[in-house]
Amino acid sequence: MSSQPFDDIAQLTLSNVPSEHMSIAQHSDGRWEDCVLKPYAPIEMQPLALGLHYAQIVFEGMKAYRYDNGDVAVFRIEKHHERFNKSLARMCMPEIPLSHFRDGIVDLVRADRSWVPPGPDSAFYIRPFVIANEERMGIKVSDDYLFMVVGGPFRPLYARPLRVRMERVFARAVAGGTGFAKCAGNYAAAMLPTQLAQQDGFDQVIWTDAKEHRVVEESGTMNVMFVIDGVIVTPALTDTILDGVTRDSVLTIARDLGLPISERMITVDDLAEGLRAGRVTEAFGVGTAAAVAPIGRIAIDTEEFALPVLPTDTMFTLKNHLNAIRYGQAPDVHGWMTVI
Ligand code: COI
């Protein structure tokens, strides 16, 4: 893969253009070896590697930002590491020490720092992942694993306000299942319903509970937030909802600013009633790849509601404050940034 100045690819969203290096560590005999930095290249796996068949695969999505002064910093390594280990534990995979996780990321970003584009909105997307690597036909918990970190330059996934559909047929996660884990299977299972919604002209679905399709959970690739009667409302975390790092960061910023927030159960009926009455004034998604993405239209069964996106929206206040920290324009009061 030849090196490419990010100017040429600044127009891309989550791109297919990897940077020049990758970090890799093996797990065998019950322990993680140290991370090694290598040129980005295909990896060798046996066709019978367990992860390829039984989906013991867990990943994270993170970003590094270029400060206005040229420094490069990674956002919330510890919080992502905490979630990574929760996902690994749910999939019977060995947790990874913070030192390995941090080394893999820092080594990659340090080596490829020229690939970190300047803002606004652009970033270097970082994808740590673990895959089961034991060669075995029968199903079992793998004894061997690969941890890798790859990355590439990035612009937000959604460039314009989204049109979303409340999902009333398919389910993403069930109570007691893997919904809270960032495991590959969750994303595979979401593909058909998302594709069907996209064929009907929607960008994404909003998932509802698997049993009755009555309770709002999250949107594809992002957590979801609403402004209802002036309060920022988001579904409370359960085992069917991903504990989003952007979700947590936006809520922290809202608290810092003294904005009212409520983490609670939201039913589809209450949301529809609030939309009809004009009490729901904003909807937006929050996620690493999505960033803070306005939702301009929500379809619920046979009704479709338009939500005008205004520059005065609370969503932009939250986004601007978050970006100010990420691009080094405001003090990092919560210790979120690791300058490389
Ligand atoms: C992220 O936001 O980083 C994600 O992992 C979502 C992804 C599937 C694009």
mmCIF file of C-alpha atoms in Angstrom, residues 7-324:
data_model
loop_
_atom_site.group_PDB
_atom_site.id
_atom_site.type_symbol
_atom_site.label_atom_id
_atom_site.label_comp_id
_atom_site.label_asym_id
_atom_site.label_seq_id
_atom_site.Cartn_x
_atom_site.Cartn_y
_atom_site.Cartn_z
ATOM 1 C CA ASP A 7 -5.377 15.956 1.048
ATOM 2 C CA ASP A 8 -6.289 13.604 -1.788
ATOM 3 C CA ILE A 9 -8.666 11.587 0.306
ATOM 4 C CA ALA A 10 -10.149 14.297 2.502
ATOM 5 C CA GLN A 11 -13.438 13.988 0.667
ATOM 6 C CA LEU A 12 -13.945 10.357 1.684
ATOM 7 C CA THR A 13 -16.087 9.155 4.570
ATOM 8 C CA LEU A 14 -14.989 6.089 6.577
ATOM 9 C CA SER A 15 -12.621 5.159 3.833
ATOM 10 C CA ASN A 16 -11.112 2.044 2.406
ATOM 11 C CA VAL A 17 -7.726 3.633 2.473
ATOM 12 C CA PRO A 18 -5.642 2.140 5.274
ATOM 13 C CA SER A 19 -2.593 3.950 6.553
ATOM 14 C CA GLU A 20 0.864 2.429 6.171
ATOM 15 C CA HIS A 21 1.186 0.371 9.352
ATOM 16 C CA MET A 22 -0.660 -2.029 11.619
ATOM 17 C CA SER A 23 -0.089 -3.276 15.152
ATOM 18 C CA ILE A 24 -0.379 -6.977 15.866
ATOM 19 C CA ALA A 25 -0.114 -9.201 18.959
ATOM 20 C CA GLN A 26 -0.754 -12.917 19.362
ATOM 21 C CA HIS A 27 -2.388 -14.700 22.261
ATOM 22 C CA SER A 28 -1.308 -18.286 22.891
ATOM 23 C CA ASP A 29 -0.522 -20.463 25.920
ATOM 24 C CA GLY A 30 -2.805 -18.256 27.988
ATOM 25 C CA ARG A 31 -0.956 -14.968 27.509
ATOM 26 C CA TRP A 32 -0.767 -11.961 25.200
ATOM 27 C CA GLU A 33 2.569 -11.341 23.535
ATOM 28 C CA ASP A 34 3.751 -7.754 23.071
ATOM 29 C CA CYS A 35 2.381 -5.704 20.163
ATOM 30 C CA VAL A 36 4.579 -5.429 17.104
ATOM 31 C CA LEU A 37 4.278 -2.663 14.502
ATOM 32 C CA LYS A 38 4.436 -3.855 10.891
ATOM 33 C CA PRO A 39 3.735 -2.436 7.426
ATOM 34 C CA TYR A 40 0.024 -2.772 6.595
ATOM 35 C CA ALA A 41 -0.283 -6.054 4.642
ATOM 36 C CA PRO A 42 -2.501 -9.129 4.298
ATOM 37 C CA ILE A 43 -2.369 -11.490 7.260
ATOM 38 C CA GLU A 44 -2.157 -15.255 7.081
ATOM 39 C CA MET A 45 -4.937 -17.222 8.743
ATOM 40 C CA GLN A 46 -5.821 -20.870 8.439
ATOM 41 C CA PRO A 47 -9.155 -21.446 6.661
ATOM 42 C CA LEU A 48 -10.209 -23.302 9.802
ATOM 43 C CA ALA A 49 -9.409 -20.420 12.169
ATOM 44 C CA LEU A 50 -12.304 -20.568 14.654
ATOM 45 C CA GLY A 51 -13.142 -16.873 14.352
ATOM 46 C CA LEU A 52 -13.958 -17.248 10.668
ATOM 47 C CA HIS A 53 -16.644 -19.846 11.449
ATOM 48 C CA TYR A 54 -18.029 -19.179 14.912
ATOM 49 C CA ALA A 55 -17.610 -15.381 15.040
ATOM 50 C CA GLN A 56 -15.484 -14.906 18.130
ATOM 51 C CA ILE A 57 -14.636 -11.443 16.796
ATOM 52 C CA VAL A 58 -14.756 -8.221 18.775
ATOM 53 C CA PHE A 59 -13.775 -4.713 17.676
ATOM 54 C CA GLU A 60 -13.656 -1.050 18.674
ATOM 55 C CA GLY A 61 -14.037 2.161 16.697
ATOM 56 C CA MET A 62 -11.907 5.073 17.896
ATOM 57 C CA LYS A 63 -10.429 8.280 16.531
ATOM 58 C CA ALA A 64 -7.275 10.380 16.648
ATOM 59 C CA TYR A 65 -7.562 14.114 15.968
ATOM 60 C CA ARG A 66 -5.112 16.737 14.790
ATOM 61 C CA TYR A 67 -5.020 19.768 17.085
ATOM 62 C CA ASP A 68 -4.841 23.240 15.617
ATOM 63 C CA ASN A 69 -1.198 23.413 16.816
ATOM 64 C CA GLY A 70 -0.318 20.269 14.830
ATOM 65 C CA ASP A 71 -0.288 17.835 17.794
ATOM 66 C CA VAL A 72 -2.087 14.532 17.339
ATOM 67 C CA ALA A 73 -4.230 13.053 20.136
ATOM 68 C CA VAL A 74 -6.327 9.898 20.598
ATOM 69 C CA PHE A 75 -9.785 10.216 22.170
ATOM 70 C CA ARG A 76 -10.717 8.213 25.312
ATOM 71 C CA ILE A 77 -8.372 5.206 25.148
ATOM 72 C CA GLU A 78 -9.336 3.991 28.648
ATOM 73 C CA LYS A 79 -13.086 4.108 28.025
ATOM 74 C CA HIS A 80 -12.732 2.215 24.744
ATOM 75 C CA HIS A 81 -10.461 -0.327 26.440
ATOM 76 C CA GLU A 82 -13.038 -0.879 29.194
ATOM 77 C CA ARG A 83 -15.749 -1.587 26.607
ATOM 78 C CA PHE A 84 -13.406 -3.783 24.534
ATOM 79 C CA ASN A 85 -12.789 -6.020 27.537
ATOM 80 C CA LYS A 86 -16.516 -6.225 28.340
ATOM 81 C CA SER A 87 -17.160 -7.336 24.757
ATOM 82 C CA LEU A 88 -14.288 -9.856 24.893
ATOM 83 C CA ALA A 89 -15.549 -11.332 28.174
ATOM 84 C CA ARG A 90 -19.063 -11.811 26.732
ATOM 85 C CA MET A 91 -17.605 -13.739 23.790
ATOM 86 C CA CYS A 92 -15.382 -15.963 26.007
ATOM 87 C CA MET A 93 -12.288 -14.230 24.621
ATOM 88 C CA PRO A 94 -9.250 -13.259 26.726
ATOM 89 C CA GLU A 95 -9.271 -9.699 28.025
ATOM 90 C CA ILE A 96 -6.399 -7.562 26.851
ATOM 91 C CA PRO A 97 -4.261 -5.504 29.264
ATOM 92 C CA LEU A 98 -4.567 -1.725 28.960
ATOM 93 C CA SER A 99 -0.806 -1.536 28.245
ATOM 94 C CA HIS A 100 -1.171 -3.761 25.137
ATOM 95 C CA PHE A 101 -4.263 -1.906 23.928
ATOM 96 C CA ARG A 102 -2.583 1.458 24.422
ATOM 97 C CA ASP A 103 0.723 0.351 22.832
ATOM 98 C CA GLY A 104 -1.032 -1.030 19.746
ATOM 99 C CA ILE A 105 -2.880 2.246 19.213
ATOM 100 C CA VAL A 106 -0.089 4.641 20.131
ATOM 101 C CA ASP A 107 2.519 2.811 17.997
ATOM 102 C CA LEU A 108 0.222 2.937 14.962
ATOM 103 C CA VAL A 109 -0.762 6.586 15.358
ATOM 104 C CA ARG A 110 2.832 7.630 16.061
ATOM 105 C CA ALA A 111 4.100 5.843 12.938
ATOM 106 C CA ASP A 112 1.278 7.153 10.731
ATOM 107 C CA ARG A 113 0.768 10.603 12.261
ATOM 108 C CA SER A 114 1.054 12.248 8.830
ATOM 109 C CA TRP A 115 -2.168 10.384 7.973
ATOM 110 C CA VAL A 116 -4.161 12.247 10.649
ATOM 111 C CA PRO A 117 -6.046 14.957 8.737
ATOM 112 C CA PRO A 118 -6.835 18.368 10.212
ATOM 113 C CA GLY A 119 -10.397 19.279 11.298
ATOM 114 C CA PRO A 120 -13.090 20.365 11.223
ATOM 115 C CA ASP A 121 -14.793 16.964 11.353
ATOM 116 C CA SER A 122 -11.956 14.939 9.795
ATOM 117 C CA ALA A 123 -10.038 12.457 11.918
ATOM 118 C CA PHE A 124 -7.979 9.276 11.798
ATOM 119 C CA TYR A 125 -10.264 6.288 12.423
ATOM 120 C CA ILE A 126 -8.696 3.530 14.542
ATOM 121 C CA ARG A 127 -9.986 -0.034 14.429
ATOM 122 C CA PRO A 128 -8.642 -2.375 17.156
ATOM 123 C CA PHE A 129 -9.978 -5.930 16.910
ATOM 124 C CA VAL A 130 -9.471 -9.454 18.206
ATOM 125 C CA ILE A 131 -10.227 -12.599 16.211
ATOM 126 C CA ALA A 132 -10.102 -16.239 17.316
ATOM 127 C CA ASN A 133 -7.224 -17.905 15.510
ATOM 128 C CA GLU A 134 -7.105 -21.528 16.636
ATOM 129 C CA GLU A 135 -7.277 -23.982 13.721
ATOM 130 C CA ARG A 136 -10.180 -26.310 14.477
ATOM 131 C CA MET A 137 -13.227 -27.682 12.644
ATOM 132 C CA GLY A 138 -15.408 -28.379 15.678
ATOM 133 C CA ILE A 139 -16.937 -25.633 17.772
ATOM 134 C CA LYS A 140 -15.107 -24.665 20.938
ATOM 135 C CA VAL A 141 -13.751 -21.591 22.678
ATOM 136 C CA SER A 142 -10.541 -20.745 20.860
ATOM 137 C CA ASP A 143 -7.235 -20.956 22.701
ATOM 138 C CA ASP A 144 -5.417 -18.670 20.229
ATOM 139 C CA TYR A 145 -6.219 -15.104 19.185
ATOM 140 C CA LEU A 146 -4.882 -12.204 17.152
ATOM 141 C CA PHE A 147 -5.162 -8.595 18.370
ATOM 142 C CA MET A 148 -4.664 -6.021 15.659
ATOM 143 C CA VAL A 149 -4.981 -2.262 15.247
ATOM 144 C CA VAL A 150 -5.411 -0.684 11.824
ATOM 145 C CA GLY A 151 -6.544 2.786 10.827
ATOM 146 C CA GLY A 152 -7.142 5.300 8.096
ATOM 147 C CA PRO A 153 -8.200 8.880 7.405
ATOM 148 C CA PHE A 154 -11.839 9.629 7.921
ATOM 149 C CA ARG A 155 -14.705 12.017 7.504
ATOM 150 C CA PRO A 156 -18.057 11.538 9.300
ATOM 151 C CA LEU A 157 -20.241 8.721 8.038
ATOM 152 C CA TYR A 158 -23.338 10.842 7.418
ATOM 153 C CA ALA A 159 -23.002 14.108 5.523
ATOM 154 C CA ARG A 160 -26.640 15.302 5.666
ATOM 155 C CA PRO A 161 -29.584 14.970 8.088
ATOM 156 C CA LEU A 162 -30.689 11.353 8.232
ATOM 157 C CA ARG A 163 -34.012 9.793 7.343
ATOM 158 C CA VAL A 164 -34.643 6.865 9.689
ATOM 159 C CA ARG A 165 -37.347 4.239 10.142
ATOM 160 C CA MET A 166 -38.543 2.808 13.442
ATOM 161 C CA GLU A 167 -37.895 -0.935 13.079
ATOM 162 C CA ARG A 168 -41.011 -2.942 13.977
ATOM 163 C CA VAL A 169 -40.212 -6.340 12.467
ATOM 164 C CA PHE A 170 -36.554 -7.281 12.847
ATOM 165 C CA ALA A 171 -34.537 -7.245 16.065
ATOM 166 C CA ARG A 172 -30.894 -6.372 16.736
ATOM 167 C CA ALA A 173 -30.560 -7.676 20.281
ATOM 168 C CA VAL A 174 -32.439 -9.698 22.878
ATOM 169 C CA ALA A 175 -32.280 -9.466 26.659
ATOM 170 C CA GLY A 176 -29.534 -11.810 27.801
ATOM 171 C CA GLY A 177 -27.893 -11.667 24.364
ATOM 172 C CA THR A 178 -24.899 -9.766 23.019
ATOM 173 C CA GLY A 179 -26.423 -6.341 22.243
ATOM 174 C CA PHE A 180 -24.136 -4.475 24.658
ATOM 175 C CA ALA A 181 -21.011 -6.072 23.142
ATOM 176 C CA LYS A 182 -19.227 -4.707 20.092
ATOM 177 C CA CYS A 183 -19.020 -8.108 18.445
ATOM 178 C CA ALA A 184 -19.003 -8.687 14.706
ATOM 179 C CA GLY A 185 -22.169 -10.823 14.726
ATOM 180 C CA ASN A 186 -24.317 -7.906 15.901
ATOM 181 C CA TYR A 187 -23.344 -5.983 12.795
ATOM 182 C CA ALA A 188 -23.911 -8.932 10.456
ATOM 183 C CA ALA A 189 -27.404 -9.453 11.881
ATOM 184 C CA ALA A 190 -28.240 -5.780 11.294
ATOM 185 C CA MET A 191 -27.364 -5.860 7.610
ATOM 186 C CA LEU A 192 -30.560 -7.274 6.091
ATOM 187 C CA PRO A 193 -32.997 -5.009 7.991
ATOM 188 C CA THR A 194 -30.771 -2.003 7.220
ATOM 189 C CA GLN A 195 -30.588 -2.947 3.551
ATOM 190 C CA LEU A 196 -34.380 -3.284 3.382
ATOM 191 C CA ALA A 197 -34.796 0.149 4.985
ATOM 192 C CA GLN A 198 -32.264 1.605 2.544
ATOM 193 C CA GLN A 199 -34.197 0.119 -0.379
ATOM 194 C CA ASP A 200 -37.164 2.144 0.921
ATOM 195 C CA GLY A 201 -35.083 5.345 0.937
ATOM 196 C CA PHE A 202 -34.034 5.418 4.605
ATOM 197 C CA ASP A 203 -30.468 5.862 5.824
ATOM 198 C CA GLN A 204 -30.833 3.760 8.932
ATOM 199 C CA VAL A 205 -33.282 2.070 11.268
ATOM 200 C CA ILE A 206 -33.991 2.812 14.914
ATOM 201 C CA TRP A 207 -34.001 -0.531 16.706
ATOM 202 C CA THR A 208 -36.768 -1.404 19.143
ATOM 203 C CA ASP A 209 -36.929 -4.178 21.755
ATOM 204 C CA ALA A 210 -37.014 -7.688 20.283
ATOM 205 C CA LYS A 211 -40.093 -8.875 22.183
ATOM 206 C CA GLU A 212 -42.749 -6.244 21.462
ATOM 207 C CA HIS A 213 -41.022 -3.619 19.274
ATOM 208 C CA ARG A 214 -42.410 -1.054 21.711
ATOM 209 C CA VAL A 215 -39.296 0.436 23.320
ATOM 210 C CA VAL A 216 -36.690 2.565 21.504
ATOM 211 C CA GLU A 217 -33.133 1.163 21.809
ATOM 212 C CA GLU A 218 -30.471 2.555 19.463
ATOM 213 C CA SER A 219 -29.970 3.379 15.824
ATOM 214 C CA GLY A 220 -27.737 1.489 13.419
ATOM 215 C CA THR A 221 -24.071 2.428 14.070
ATOM 216 C CA MET A 222 -24.991 4.981 16.757
ATOM 217 C CA ASN A 223 -26.881 5.680 19.967
ATOM 218 C CA VAL A 224 -29.890 7.917 19.616
ATOM 219 C CA MET A 225 -30.903 11.092 21.482
ATOM 220 C CA PHE A 226 -33.970 13.329 21.376
ATOM 221 C CA VAL A 227 -34.814 16.750 22.735
ATOM 222 C CA ILE A 228 -38.256 16.391 24.313
ATOM 223 C CA ASP A 229 -39.812 19.379 26.112
ATOM 224 C CA GLY A 230 -36.343 20.941 26.184
ATOM 225 C CA VAL A 231 -34.724 17.911 27.881
ATOM 226 C CA ILE A 232 -32.026 15.760 26.184
ATOM 227 C CA VAL A 233 -33.524 12.278 26.426
ATOM 228 C CA THR A 234 -31.749 9.034 25.533
ATOM 229 C CA PRO A 235 -32.567 5.370 26.203
ATOM 230 C CA ALA A 236 -31.061 4.196 29.511
ATOM 231 C CA LEU A 237 -28.353 1.562 29.023
ATOM 232 C CA THR A 238 -29.459 -2.078 29.162
ATOM 233 C CA ASP A 239 -27.845 -5.292 27.950
ATOM 234 C CA THR A 240 -29.408 -4.709 24.527
ATOM 235 C CA ILE A 241 -27.794 -1.291 23.983
ATOM 236 C CA LEU A 242 -24.163 -0.476 23.185
ATOM 237 C CA ASP A 243 -22.539 1.698 25.853
ATOM 238 C CA GLY A 244 -21.452 4.333 23.346
ATOM 239 C CA VAL A 245 -18.317 6.330 24.107
ATOM 240 C CA THR A 246 -19.686 9.299 22.153
ATOM 241 C CA ARG A 247 -22.998 8.869 24.040
ATOM 242 C CA ASP A 248 -21.151 9.064 27.356
ATOM 243 C CA SER A 249 -19.063 12.048 26.199
ATOM 244 C CA VAL A 250 -22.091 14.014 24.966
ATOM 245 C CA LEU A 251 -23.983 13.372 28.216
ATOM 246 C CA THR A 252 -20.932 14.470 30.228
ATOM 247 C CA ILE A 253 -20.712 17.689 28.223
ATOM 248 C CA ALA A 254 -24.449 18.311 28.659
ATOM 249 C CA ARG A 255 -23.997 17.923 32.440
ATOM 250 C CA ASP A 256 -20.985 20.296 32.359
ATOM 251 C CA LEU A 257 -23.121 22.877 30.546
ATOM 252 C CA GLY A 258 -26.001 22.439 33.010
ATOM 253 C CA LEU A 259 -28.349 21.175 30.282
ATOM 254 C CA PRO A 260 -31.185 18.930 31.483
ATOM 255 C CA ILE A 261 -30.730 15.251 30.555
ATOM 256 C CA SER A 262 -32.774 12.154 31.141
ATOM 257 C CA GLU A 263 -31.610 8.564 30.578
ATOM 258 C CA ARG A 264 -34.808 6.566 30.592
ATOM 259 C CA MET A 265 -37.030 4.152 28.745
ATOM 260 C CA ILE A 266 -38.646 5.774 25.690
ATOM 261 C CA THR A 267 -41.608 4.017 24.140
ATOM 262 C CA VAL A 268 -42.358 4.346 20.447
ATOM 263 C CA ASP A 269 -45.902 5.485 21.339
ATOM 264 C CA ASP A 270 -44.638 8.302 23.580
ATOM 265 C CA LEU A 271 -42.154 9.389 20.950
ATOM 266 C CA ALA A 272 -44.826 9.435 18.219
ATOM 267 C CA GLU A 273 -47.166 11.402 20.463
ATOM 268 C CA GLY A 274 -44.381 13.906 21.249
ATOM 269 C CA LEU A 275 -43.576 14.271 17.555
ATOM 270 C CA ARG A 276 -47.241 14.861 16.694
ATOM 271 C CA ALA A 277 -47.568 17.491 19.436
ATOM 272 C CA GLY A 278 -44.308 19.262 18.458
ATOM 273 C CA ARG A 279 -42.792 18.450 21.881
ATOM 274 C CA VAL A 280 -39.960 16.470 20.268
ATOM 275 C CA THR A 281 -37.851 19.177 18.673
ATOM 276 C CA GLU A 282 -34.615 17.347 17.846
ATOM 277 C CA ALA A 283 -33.364 13.843 17.149
ATOM 278 C CA PHE A 284 -29.756 12.892 16.570
ATOM 279 C CA GLY A 285 -27.379 9.965 16.529
ATOM 280 C CA VAL A 286 -24.069 9.824 18.390
ATOM 281 C CA GLY A 287 -21.266 7.399 17.602
ATOM 282 C CA THR A 288 -17.582 7.290 16.721
ATOM 283 C CA ALA A 289 -18.067 6.901 12.979
ATOM 284 C CA ALA A 290 -21.341 8.860 12.867
ATOM 285 C CA ALA A 291 -19.985 11.658 15.143
ATOM 286 C CA VAL A 292 -23.046 13.762 16.093
ATOM 287 C CA ALA A 293 -25.499 13.278 13.230
ATOM 288 C CA PRO A 294 -28.824 15.113 12.947
ATOM 289 C CA ILE A 295 -31.931 13.070 12.148
ATOM 290 C CA GLY A 296 -34.211 15.090 9.872
ATOM 291 C CA ARG A 297 -37.040 12.598 9.340
ATOM 292 C CA ILE A 298 -38.417 9.707 11.407
ATOM 293 C CA ALA A 299 -40.924 7.223 10.016
ATOM 294 C CA ILE A 300 -43.038 5.393 12.584
ATOM 295 C CA ASP A 301 -45.388 2.845 11.024
ATOM 296 C CA THR A 302 -47.508 4.790 8.517
ATOM 297 C CA GLU A 303 -46.556 8.276 9.742
ATOM 298 C CA GLU A 304 -43.413 10.224 8.862
ATOM 299 C CA PHE A 305 -42.306 13.210 10.945
ATOM 300 C CA ALA A 306 -40.011 15.990 9.745
ATOM 301 C CA LEU A 307 -37.663 17.616 12.234
ATOM 302 C CA PRO A 308 -36.137 20.824 10.868
ATOM 303 C CA VAL A 309 -32.427 20.997 11.684
ATOM 304 C CA LEU A 310 -31.593 24.508 12.915
ATOM 305 C CA PRO A 311 -28.185 26.055 13.674
ATOM 306 C CA THR A 312 -29.508 26.925 17.146
ATOM 307 C CA ASP A 313 -30.197 23.268 17.983
ATOM 308 C CA THR A 314 -28.874 21.851 21.268
ATOM 309 C CA MET A 315 -27.225 19.150 19.188
ATOM 310 C CA PHE A 316 -24.830 21.680 17.645
ATOM 311 C CA THR A 317 -23.949 23.137 21.067
ATOM 312 C CA LEU A 318 -22.996 19.632 22.231
ATOM 313 C CA LYS A 319 -21.132 18.827 19.029
ATOM 314 C CA ASN A 320 -19.176 22.088 19.082
ATOM 315 C CA HIS A 321 -18.112 21.621 22.703
ATOM 316 C CA LEU A 322 -17.061 18.036 22.029
ATOM 317 C CA ASN A 323 -15.117 19.048 18.921
ATOM 318 C CA ALA A 324 -13.398 21.882 20.795
#
